[in-house]
Coordinates of N, CA and C in Angstrom, one line a residue:
M1 N 12.2 -17.8 -30.4 CA 11.3 -17.0 -30.7 C 10.4 -16.5 -29.8
A2 N 9.9 -17.4 -28.9 CA 9.0 -17.1 -27.7 C 9.9 -15.6 -27.1
L3 N 11.2 -15.7 -26.8 CA 11.9 -14.7 -26.0 C 11.7 -13.5 -26.8
F4 N 12.1 -13.5 -28.3 CA 11.9 -12.3 -29.1 C 10.7 -11.6 -28.8
L5 N 9.3 -12.4 -29.0 CA 7.9 -11.9 -28.8 C 7.7 -11.4 -27.3
F6 N 8.1 -12.1 -26.4 CA 8.4 -11.5 -25.1 C 9.0 -10.1 -24.9
L7 N 10.1 -10.1 -25.2 CA 10.8 -8.7 -25.2 C 10.1 -7.5 -26.1
V8 N 9.5 -8.0 -27.2 CA 8.8 -6.8 -27.9 C 7.7 -6.7 -27.1
L9 N 7.0 -7.4 -26.5 CA 5.8 -7.1 -25.8 C 6.1 -6.2 -24.5
V10 N 7.1 -6.6 -23.8 CA 7.8 -5.7 -22.5 C 7.9 -4.2 -23.2
A11 N 8.6 -4.1 -24.3 CA 9.1 -2.8 -24.6 C 7.6 -2.1 -25.0
V12 N 6.5 -2.8 -25.7 CA 5.6 -2.1 -25.9 C 4.7 -1.5 -24.8
V13 N 4.6 -2.4 -23.8 CA 4.2 -2.2 -22.3 C 4.8 -0.9 -21.7
L14 N 6.2 -1.0 -21.8 CA 6.7 0.1 -21.2 C 6.6 1.3 -21.9
G15 N 6.8 1.2 -23.2 CA 6.5 2.4 -24.1 C 5.0 3.1 -23.8
I16 N 4.2 2.2 -23.5 CA 2.7 2.7 -23.4 C 2.5 3.4 -21.8
I17 N 3.3 2.6 -21.0 CA 3.3 3.3 -19.6 C 3.9 4.6 -19.6
G18 N 5.2 4.6 -20.2 CA 5.8 5.9 -20.4 C 5.1 7.2 -20.9
V19 N 4.2 6.8 -21.8 CA 3.5 7.8 -22.6 C 2.5 8.1 -21.7
A20 N 1.7 7.2 -21.2 CA 0.4 7.5 -20.2 C 0.7 8.3 -18.9
A21 N 1.6 7.8 -18.1 CA 2.0 8.1 -16.8 C 2.8 9.3 -16.8
E22 N 2.5 10.4 -16.1 CA 2.9 11.9 -16.1 C 4.3 11.4 -15.3
G23 N 5.7 11.9 -15.9 CA 6.6 11.8 -14.9 C 7.2 10.6 -15.3
L24 N 7.1 9.5 -16.3 CA 7.5 8.3 -16.5 C 8.0 8.3 -17.8
F25 N 8.7 9.3 -18.2 CA 9.3 9.5 -19.8 C 10.2 8.4 -20.0
Y26 N 10.9 8.2 -19.1 CA 12.1 7.6 -18.9 C 11.9 5.8 -19.4
L27 N 10.7 5.6 -19.1 CA 10.1 4.0 -19.2 C 9.9 4.1 -20.9
L28 N 9.3 5.2 -21.5 CA 9.5 5.2 -22.8 C 10.8 5.0 -23.6
I29 N 11.8 5.8 -23.0 CA 13.0 5.6 -23.5 C 13.6 4.2 -23.4
I30 N 13.5 3.7 -22.0 CA 13.8 2.4 -21.9 C 12.9 1.4 -23.0
G31 N 11.7 1.4 -23.2 CA 10.9 0.7 -23.9 C 11.5 0.7 -25.5
I32 N 12.1 1.9 -25.7 CA 12.6 1.9 -27.3 C 13.7 1.4 -27.7
V33 N 14.6 1.7 -26.4 CA 15.9 0.8 -26.5 C 15.9 -0.6 -26.3
L34 N 15.0 -1.1 -25.4 CA 14.6 -2.5 -25.5 C 14.2 -3.0 -26.8
L35 N 13.5 -2.3 -27.5 CA 12.7 -2.8 -28.7 C 13.9 -2.7 -29.7
V36 N 14.7 -1.5 -29.9 CA 15.7 -1.6 -30.7 C 16.8 -2.8 -30.5
V37 N 17.2 -2.9 -29.3 CA 18.2 -4.0 -29.1 C 17.6 -5.5 -29.5
T38 N 16.2 -5.6 -29.0 CA 15.7 -6.7 -29.5 C 15.8 -7.2 -31.0
V39 N 15.2 -6.3 -31.7 CA 15.3 -6.3 -33.1 C 16.5 -6.6 -33.8
A40 N 17.5 -5.8 -33.4 CA 18.9 -6.0 -33.8 C 19.3 -7.4 -33.4
S41 N 19.4 -8.0 -32.3 CA 20.0 -9.2 -31.9 C 19.0 -10.2 -32.5
F42 N 17.9 -9.9 -33.0 CA 17.3 -11.2 -33.7 C 17.4 -11.1 -34.9
G43 N 17.8 -9.9 -35.7 CA 18.3 -9.8 -36.9 C 19.6 -10.6 -37.3
V44 N 20.5 -10.3 -36.3 CA 21.8 -11.0 -36.3 C 21.8 -12.4 -35.9
H45 N 20.7 -12.9 -35.2 CA 20.6 -14.3 -35.0 C 20.1 -14.9 -36.2
W46 N 19.2 -14.3 -37.0 CA 18.4 -14.7 -38.0 C 19.4 -14.7 -39.3
S47 N 20.4 -14.0 -39.5 CA 21.1 -13.9 -40.7 C 22.5 -15.1 -40.2
R48 N 22.7 -15.0 -39.1 CA 23.7 -16.2 -38.8 C 23.0 -17.3 -38.8
R49 N 21.8 -17.8 -38.6 CA 21.3 -19.2 -38.8 C 21.0 -19.2 -40.5
S50 N 20.8 -18.2 -41.3 CA 20.6 -18.4 -42.6 C 22.0 -18.6 -43.1
A51 N 23.1 -18.1 -42.8 CA 24.3 -18.3 -43.5 C 25.0 -19.7 -43.3
R52 N 24.4 -20.5 -42.2 CA 25.1 -21.6 -41.9 C 24.8 -22.8 -42.9
R53 N 23.4 -22.7 -43.6 CA 22.7 -23.4 -44.5 C 23.6 -23.6 -45.8
P54 N 24.1 -25.0 -46.0 CA 24.8 -25.0 -47.2 C 24.1 -24.8 -48.4
L55 N 24.7 -24.2 -49.5 CA 24.1 -24.2 -50.7 C 24.1 -25.4 -51.7
R56 N 23.0 -25.7 -52.1 CA 23.0 -26.9 -53.1 C 23.1 -26.7 -54.6

């Protein structure tokens, strides 16, 4: 969970720097891609973990 939060924070910081700094639009794109990959991998991890629990 800490890694997920750290990666989201990094993505947000990269996005803010990419918007604020002139000529660093690529940082915004990298931040968006990192956010999407992080959320997708967290979703896959979460669904696998909930699928392992046996039904009672």
